[in-house]
Amino acid sequence: MSSGSKLLSVSKYKSPWIPNALYNIRPTQLLVSDKEQLKIQKQLSKNPFEAEDEMDNLARLKLLVGLVLVPIRVFLLTVLMIVGSLLNIILTLPFDKSKPLPDIVMRIQEYISFVIVPLGCFVVGLVVDVKGAPASIDECKMQVYGPHTSFLDSFIVNFVNNGHAISPVGKKEVAANALLRMNFEATQTILVDRSSKEERSATSRKIRERVMNDEWKRRVIIFPEGTTHNRTSLIQFKTGAFAPGAPVQPIVIRWDQELAWASGSASRTWLTLRSLAELYHVCEVEFMPVYHPTEEEIEDPILYANNVRDVMAETLDIGVTEFGFSDRGL
C-alpha cells in the first residue's frame, strides 16, 4: 500500500452500524473525488499541524441546516456538565483529593460516569465502535491514546472505559471556570501547565505516583502527543507516561471524516461550532495488547515512547514524524 493510500484509509473509517446513505448527509463532508482528497492528504503529511478547512456550497448549506442542533446540544451538554460536576464535588467534599479516595466513593463516581458519559455521547451524536477491551487495573494502570484530534476525545476515553474511574492528564486551560476546576479535583484529573518546565516535572511525579502506588485504583489516561493535529502521522510522544517504566496499554482511534483541531486550522470556536453542527461522528477505538517495556526501555523513556509510538503507527497504517508540541506554530 502506498503512503498516500494509507493516509486515505485511516481517514475513511465507517461504522458497520451506520447505513451508507447517512454518510451522504453529513454537514461538513467535502464532496471531492478520492484523487483530490488524496492530493490534499499528501500535502498535509508534510506538516502535521496544517489542516484543510475549505467547504463547497453544498457543504455550507448542510452546515447551516445542522446549526439547528447547536443550541440544543450546548444546552444539554451544559446541564449534564453541571449535574455531573455537582454530584462529584458534593460526593468528595469530606476527602483529601490529593490522596486515593475510598473505594465506595470511587464506585459511586463510576456509576455517575456510567450514566452521564453515554448521555453526553448521545447528545453530540458520537458513535464509538470498540475493538478489544481495557486491561485489568492489576495488569496495567496506564492507557496511552493516539492520535489526538479534538474535544470529542474526552468523551471517547470516558466512554470506552465503561464507567471505570480514570485520571486523565490534560492541559490546565480546560479548567475554564470554578465548577470545572472543582470537578477536575473531585475526579482527580491531572492538570498541567504545558508552558512551565516545573509544572511538567510535577506532573511526571504525579503520574509516577498514580501508576506505581497500589493504593491508587484509577487508570491514568494520556494522549502522549500533548496536542491535536491532522492525524496524517503520529507526532513526537512526550515521555511523562513512559518515565515510570511501567507497562502501558496503547489505544488507537480511527475517525470517519472528523475535523482535526490542528494549529493551522480555523479558530477553535469555529471548529467547535462545526463539530456541534455535525449530524453525527463516527470513530473506532482499538485496544491493543499491553506493552511491557524491556530493561533498556525502562532505562530510556525516550526509546520506550518511540517504540510504543511505532507500534501504534503500524496498527493505524500511518507514519511517524519528529514534529512535536513545540512545533505547532509551523
Tab-separated table of C-alpha atoms in Angstrom:
chain	number	residue	atom	x	y	z
A	1	MET	CA	0.000	0.000	0.000
A	2	SER	CA	1.361	3.424	-0.906
A	3	SER	CA	1.828	6.147	1.695
A	4	GLY	CA	-0.975	8.134	0.095
A	5	SER	CA	-3.461	5.282	0.287
A	6	LYS	CA	-2.512	4.733	3.913
A	7	LEU	CA	-3.475	8.311	4.672
A	8	LEU	CA	-6.741	7.935	2.816
A	9	SER	CA	-7.721	4.700	4.505
A	10	VAL	CA	-7.185	5.961	8.044
A	11	SER	CA	-9.483	8.937	7.476
A	12	LYS	CA	-12.303	6.873	5.971
A	13	TYR	CA	-13.416	4.605	8.798
A	14	LYS	CA	-17.091	3.669	8.504
A	15	SER	CA	-19.120	2.078	11.246
A	16	PRO	CA	-20.934	-1.159	10.379
A	17	TRP	CA	-23.837	0.183	12.433
A	18	ILE	CA	-24.400	3.272	10.254
A	19	PRO	CA	-26.269	2.899	6.919
A	20	ASN	CA	-24.194	4.123	3.969
A	21	ALA	CA	-26.938	6.573	2.982
A	22	LEU	CA	-26.421	8.524	6.202
A	23	TYR	CA	-22.838	9.298	5.269
A	24	ASN	CA	-24.104	11.439	2.404
A	25	ILE	CA	-25.992	13.897	4.627
A	26	ARG	CA	-23.197	14.892	6.985
A	27	PRO	CA	-22.959	18.720	7.038
A	28	THR	CA	-19.167	19.055	6.847
A	29	GLN	CA	-18.480	16.269	4.364
A	30	LEU	CA	-16.381	17.595	1.466
A	31	LEU	CA	-17.684	16.429	-1.907
A	32	VAL	CA	-14.339	15.778	-3.586
A	33	SER	CA	-13.095	12.795	-5.534
A	34	ASP	CA	-10.729	10.292	-3.962
A	35	LYS	CA	-7.962	11.663	-6.147
A	36	GLU	CA	-8.475	15.208	-4.881
A	37	GLN	CA	-8.770	14.030	-1.268
A	38	LEU	CA	-5.580	12.016	-1.653
A	39	LYS	CA	-3.780	15.074	-3.014
A	40	ILE	CA	-4.881	17.120	-0.002
A	41	GLN	CA	-3.726	14.487	2.441
A	42	LYS	CA	-0.341	14.124	0.746
A	43	GLN	CA	0.095	17.869	1.256
A	44	LEU	CA	-0.975	17.594	4.877
A	45	SER	CA	1.547	14.850	5.591
A	46	LYS	CA	4.351	17.393	5.151
A	47	ASN	CA	3.164	19.293	8.219
A	48	PRO	CA	1.035	17.607	10.915
A	49	PHE	CA	-0.284	20.974	12.103
A	50	GLU	CA	-1.844	22.086	8.837
A	51	ALA	CA	-5.458	21.308	8.028
A	52	GLU	CA	-7.927	21.593	5.192
A	53	ASP	CA	-10.949	23.692	6.190
A	54	GLU	CA	-12.409	24.506	2.787
A	55	MET	CA	-16.095	23.832	2.181
A	56	ASP	CA	-18.094	23.836	-1.039
A	57	ASN	CA	-21.525	25.480	-1.330
A	58	LEU	CA	-23.436	22.276	-0.662
A	59	ALA	CA	-21.375	21.603	2.454
A	60	ARG	CA	-22.092	25.153	3.655
A	61	LEU	CA	-25.813	24.616	3.094
A	62	LYS	CA	-25.732	21.372	5.084
A	63	LEU	CA	-23.819	23.163	7.826
A	64	LEU	CA	-26.495	25.860	8.034
A	65	VAL	CA	-29.146	23.178	8.455
A	66	GLY	CA	-27.023	21.489	11.117
A	67	LEU	CA	-26.736	24.719	13.116
A	68	VAL	CA	-30.222	23.983	14.456
A	69	LEU	CA	-28.582	21.294	16.575
A	70	VAL	CA	-26.004	23.606	18.154
A	71	PRO	CA	-28.088	25.439	20.812
A	72	ILE	CA	-29.869	22.199	21.755
A	73	ARG	CA	-26.577	20.368	22.184
A	74	VAL	CA	-24.931	23.222	24.084
A	75	PHE	CA	-27.882	23.396	26.497
A	76	LEU	CA	-27.984	19.633	27.109
A	77	LEU	CA	-24.206	19.342	27.493
A	78	THR	CA	-24.246	22.227	29.965
A	79	VAL	CA	-26.962	20.511	32.022
A	80	LEU	CA	-25.035	17.227	32.030
A	81	MET	CA	-21.805	19.007	32.967
A	82	ILE	CA	-23.436	20.867	35.865
A	83	VAL	CA	-25.237	17.779	37.203
A	84	GLY	CA	-22.185	15.511	36.914
A	85	SER	CA	-19.849	18.105	38.407
A	86	LEU	CA	-22.099	18.875	41.385
A	87	LEU	CA	-22.556	15.187	42.165
A	88	ASN	CA	-18.797	14.568	42.104
A	89	ILE	CA	-17.993	17.704	44.105
A	90	ILE	CA	-20.550	17.000	46.835
A	91	LEU	CA	-19.529	13.348	47.000
A	92	THR	CA	-15.854	14.151	47.629
A	93	LEU	CA	-16.205	17.212	49.899
A	94	PRO	CA	-15.077	15.405	53.095
A	95	PHE	CA	-11.963	13.897	51.487
A	96	ASP	CA	-8.438	14.950	50.558
A	97	LYS	CA	-8.416	14.740	46.771
A	98	SER	CA	-4.616	14.569	46.624
A	99	LYS	CA	-4.810	11.068	48.112
A	100	PRO	CA	-6.624	7.911	46.942
A	101	LEU	CA	-10.352	8.147	47.583
A	102	PRO	CA	-12.222	5.401	49.486
A	103	ASP	CA	-13.432	2.525	47.328
A	104	ILE	CA	-17.097	3.306	47.972
A	105	VAL	CA	-16.629	6.899	46.777
A	106	MET	CA	-14.899	5.758	43.603
A	107	ARG	CA	-17.634	3.206	42.982
A	108	ILE	CA	-20.315	5.912	43.186
A	109	GLN	CA	-18.249	8.101	40.846
A	110	GLU	CA	-18.146	5.195	38.414
A	111	TYR	CA	-21.938	4.982	38.459
A	112	ILE	CA	-22.151	8.736	37.807
A	113	SER	CA	-19.803	8.401	34.840
A	114	PHE	CA	-21.632	5.307	33.599
A	115	VAL	CA	-24.814	7.399	33.250
A	116	ILE	CA	-23.515	10.857	32.305
A	117	VAL	CA	-20.922	9.900	29.672
A	118	PRO	CA	-23.169	7.842	27.339
A	119	LEU	CA	-25.770	10.605	27.542
A	120	GLY	CA	-23.089	13.122	26.538
A	121	CYS	CA	-22.056	10.929	23.599
A	122	PHE	CA	-25.690	10.697	22.504
A	123	VAL	CA	-26.114	14.468	22.705
A	124	VAL	CA	-23.111	15.190	20.445
A	125	GLY	CA	-24.001	12.330	18.091
A	126	LEU	CA	-20.852	10.335	18.820
A	127	VAL	CA	-20.873	6.735	17.562
A	128	VAL	CA	-17.974	4.727	19.025
A	129	ASP	CA	-17.158	1.216	17.819
A	130	VAL	CA	-14.875	-0.523	20.318
A	131	LYS	CA	-12.423	-3.244	19.348
A	132	GLY	CA	-10.836	-5.117	22.241
A	133	ALA	CA	-11.107	-4.172	25.909
A	134	PRO	CA	-9.187	-2.337	28.649
A	135	ALA	CA	-6.607	-4.374	30.523
A	136	SER	CA	-7.303	-5.044	34.170
A	137	ILE	CA	-6.098	-2.426	36.635
A	138	ASP	CA	-3.778	-5.046	38.143
A	139	GLU	CA	-2.026	-5.635	34.827
A	140	CYS	CA	-1.788	-2.059	33.608
A	141	LYS	CA	-2.758	1.339	35.051
A	142	MET	CA	-1.651	3.499	32.117
A	143	GLN	CA	-3.557	3.977	28.861
A	144	VAL	CA	-1.935	5.942	26.008
A	145	TYR	CA	-4.160	7.163	23.166
A	146	GLY	CA	-3.489	8.500	19.694
A	147	PRO	CA	-3.875	10.349	17.512
A	148	HIS	CA	-5.258	13.363	19.384
A	149	THR	CA	-7.998	15.079	17.350
A	150	SER	CA	-10.424	17.360	19.202
A	151	PHE	CA	-12.558	17.896	22.305
A	152	LEU	CA	-14.501	14.756	21.378
A	153	ASP	CA	-11.540	12.694	22.574
A	154	SER	CA	-12.571	13.466	26.165
A	155	PHE	CA	-15.925	11.773	25.550
A	156	ILE	CA	-14.202	8.772	23.967
A	157	VAL	CA	-11.749	7.978	26.776
A	158	ASN	CA	-14.537	8.047	29.341
A	159	PHE	CA	-16.951	6.034	27.191
A	160	VAL	CA	-14.573	3.198	26.304
A	161	ASN	CA	-13.585	2.714	29.952
A	162	ASN	CA	-17.212	1.849	30.645
A	163	GLY	CA	-17.550	3.953	33.760
A	164	HIS	CA	-14.304	2.799	35.398
A	165	ALA	CA	-12.631	5.557	37.452
A	166	ILE	CA	-9.906	7.289	35.442
A	167	SER	CA	-7.367	10.074	35.959
A	168	PRO	CA	-6.977	11.887	32.638
A	169	VAL	CA	-3.909	14.071	32.085
A	170	GLY	CA	-4.856	17.367	30.424
A	171	LYS	CA	-3.865	20.982	29.980
A	172	LYS	CA	-4.806	23.481	32.691
A	173	GLU	CA	-6.662	25.636	30.192
A	174	VAL	CA	-9.567	23.175	30.137
A	175	ALA	CA	-10.439	24.181	33.712
A	176	ALA	CA	-12.137	27.282	32.377
A	177	ASN	CA	-14.325	28.044	35.398
A	178	ALA	CA	-14.605	27.293	39.117
A	179	LEU	CA	-17.136	24.485	38.652
A	180	LEU	CA	-14.903	22.645	36.182
A	181	ARG	CA	-11.829	23.136	38.374
A	182	MET	CA	-13.638	21.672	41.370
A	183	ASN	CA	-14.932	18.788	39.257
A	184	PHE	CA	-11.425	18.000	37.988
A	185	GLU	CA	-10.197	17.988	41.580
A	186	ALA	CA	-13.056	15.697	42.617
A	187	THR	CA	-12.284	13.246	39.798
A	188	GLN	CA	-8.543	13.546	40.488
A	189	THR	CA	-7.702	14.724	36.980
A	190	ILE	CA	-4.031	15.646	36.488
A	191	LEU	CA	-3.773	19.140	35.003
A	192	VAL	CA	-0.523	20.551	33.649
A	193	ASP	CA	0.706	23.969	32.539
A	194	ARG	CA	2.491	22.962	29.343
A	195	SER	CA	4.478	26.214	29.228
A	196	SER	CA	6.121	25.611	32.618
A	197	LYS	CA	9.023	23.186	32.977
A	198	GLU	CA	8.432	22.962	36.741
A	199	GLU	CA	4.738	22.109	36.186
A	200	ARG	CA	5.654	19.422	33.663
A	201	SER	CA	8.110	17.900	36.139
A	202	ALA	CA	5.469	17.956	38.883
A	203	THR	CA	3.022	16.250	36.512
A	204	SER	CA	5.552	13.499	35.797
A	205	ARG	CA	5.888	12.894	39.539
A	206	LYS	CA	2.106	12.671	39.932
A	207	ILE	CA	1.865	10.194	37.054
A	208	ARG	CA	4.605	8.060	38.579
A	209	GLU	CA	2.842	8.043	41.969
A	210	ARG	CA	-0.530	7.090	40.468
A	211	VAL	CA	0.997	4.278	38.412
A	212	MET	CA	3.441	2.832	40.939
A	213	ASN	CA	1.402	3.159	44.156
A	214	ASP	CA	-1.008	0.232	44.589
A	215	GLU	CA	-3.348	2.372	46.689
A	216	TRP	CA	-4.343	4.323	43.576
A	217	LYS	CA	-7.056	2.434	41.685
A	218	ARG	CA	-7.642	4.848	38.829
A	219	ARG	CA	-6.413	4.287	35.285
A	220	VAL	CA	-4.155	7.118	34.140
A	221	ILE	CA	-5.261	8.370	30.716
A	222	ILE	CA	-2.917	10.340	28.485
A	223	PHE	CA	-2.511	11.464	24.882
A	224	PRO	CA	1.311	11.437	24.801
A	225	GLU	CA	1.458	13.683	21.726
A	226	GLY	CA	0.371	16.534	24.008
A	227	THR	CA	-1.573	18.414	21.321
A	228	THR	CA	-4.011	17.909	18.459
A	229	HIS	CA	-3.008	17.637	14.795
A	230	ASN	CA	-4.303	16.487	11.406
A	231	ARG	CA	-3.837	12.728	12.003
A	232	THR	CA	-1.700	12.126	8.915
A	233	SER	CA	1.022	10.745	11.201
A	234	LEU	CA	1.797	10.306	14.889
A	235	ILE	CA	3.861	13.198	16.173
A	236	GLN	CA	6.553	13.070	18.844
A	237	PHE	CA	5.457	11.456	22.129
A	238	LYS	CA	6.166	13.167	25.429
A	239	THR	CA	7.977	10.915	27.904
A	240	GLY	CA	5.828	11.580	31.004
A	241	ALA	CA	3.744	8.444	30.509
A	242	PHE	CA	6.835	6.302	29.974
A	243	ALA	CA	9.218	7.644	32.642
A	244	PRO	CA	7.854	5.315	35.384
A	245	GLY	CA	8.892	2.325	33.283
A	246	ALA	CA	5.554	0.628	33.937
A	247	PRO	CA	3.501	-1.276	31.329
A	248	VAL	CA	1.171	0.801	29.154
A	249	GLN	CA	-1.822	-0.130	27.033
A	250	PRO	CA	-1.769	1.613	23.639
A	251	ILE	CA	-5.167	2.572	22.229
A	252	VAL	CA	-5.643	3.913	18.693
A	253	ILE	CA	-8.555	5.964	17.361
A	254	ARG	CA	-9.725	5.874	13.741
A	255	TRP	CA	-12.159	8.530	12.527
A	256	ASP	CA	-14.542	8.764	9.602
A	257	GLN	CA	-14.003	12.372	8.482
A	258	GLU	CA	-13.731	14.212	11.776
A	259	LEU	CA	-12.460	17.798	11.796
A	260	ALA	CA	-8.956	17.978	13.210
A	261	TRP	CA	-8.045	20.742	15.656
A	262	ALA	CA	-4.682	21.431	14.035
A	263	SER	CA	-2.779	24.651	14.676
A	264	GLY	CA	-3.162	25.654	11.037
A	265	SER	CA	-6.951	25.233	11.164
A	266	ALA	CA	-9.516	27.940	11.640
A	267	SER	CA	-10.271	29.128	15.176
A	268	ARG	CA	-11.226	26.571	17.821
A	269	THR	CA	-14.575	28.344	18.202
A	270	TRP	CA	-15.352	27.785	14.517
A	271	LEU	CA	-14.246	24.151	14.674
A	272	THR	CA	-16.348	23.558	17.790
A	273	LEU	CA	-19.342	25.104	16.043
A	274	ARG	CA	-18.857	22.874	13.019
A	275	SER	CA	-18.433	19.791	15.208
A	276	LEU	CA	-21.627	20.528	17.138
A	277	ALA	CA	-23.491	21.119	13.863
A	278	GLU	CA	-22.398	17.711	12.556
A	279	LEU	CA	-25.280	15.244	12.448
A	280	TYR	CA	-23.094	12.506	13.933
A	281	HIS	CA	-19.456	11.497	14.395
A	282	VAL	CA	-18.078	8.020	13.822
A	283	CYS	CA	-14.890	6.522	15.194
A	284	GLU	CA	-13.359	3.164	16.022
A	285	VAL	CA	-11.312	2.679	19.188
A	286	GLU	CA	-8.942	-0.288	19.235
A	287	PHE	CA	-7.418	-1.542	22.481
A	288	MET	CA	-4.016	-3.017	21.706
A	289	PRO	CA	-2.199	-5.600	23.869
A	290	VAL	CA	-0.415	-4.241	26.941
A	291	TYR	CA	3.127	-3.161	26.096
A	292	HIS	CA	5.640	-4.414	28.671
A	293	PRO	CA	8.917	-2.457	28.449
A	294	THR	CA	12.304	-4.109	28.223
A	295	GLU	CA	15.078	-3.260	30.682
A	296	GLU	CA	16.586	-0.985	28.047
A	297	GLU	CA	13.274	0.850	27.582
A	298	ILE	CA	12.826	1.220	31.347
A	299	GLU	CA	16.206	2.940	31.493
A	300	ASP	CA	15.459	5.116	28.442
A	301	PRO	CA	11.955	6.706	28.430
A	302	ILE	CA	12.579	8.285	25.005
A	303	LEU	CA	13.280	4.864	23.489
A	304	TYR	CA	10.218	3.472	25.264
A	305	ALA	CA	7.987	6.287	23.957
A	306	ASN	CA	9.290	5.950	20.397
A	307	ASN	CA	8.807	2.191	20.335
A	308	VAL	CA	5.222	2.438	21.596
A	309	ARG	CA	4.545	5.149	19.014
A	310	ASP	CA	5.922	2.902	16.259
A	311	VAL	CA	3.605	0.056	17.312
A	312	MET	CA	0.581	2.387	17.322
A	313	ALA	CA	1.510	3.900	13.940
A	314	GLU	CA	1.866	0.438	12.425
A	315	THR	CA	-1.598	-0.500	13.696
A	316	LEU	CA	-3.039	2.721	12.240
A	317	ASP	CA	-1.093	2.160	8.990
A	318	ILE	CA	0.386	5.669	9.083
A	319	GLY	CA	3.852	7.095	9.587
A	320	VAL	CA	5.560	8.985	12.395
A	321	THR	CA	7.170	12.403	12.495
A	322	GLU	CA	9.576	14.079	14.891
A	323	PHE	CA	7.454	17.218	14.936
A	324	GLY	CA	6.053	17.788	18.413
A	325	PHE	CA	4.064	20.139	20.619
A	326	SER	CA	6.720	22.878	20.437
A	327	ASP	CA	6.478	22.890	16.600
A	328	ARG	CA	2.722	23.529	16.433
A	329	GLY	CA	3.270	27.099	15.176
A	330	LEU	CA	4.635	25.806	11.877
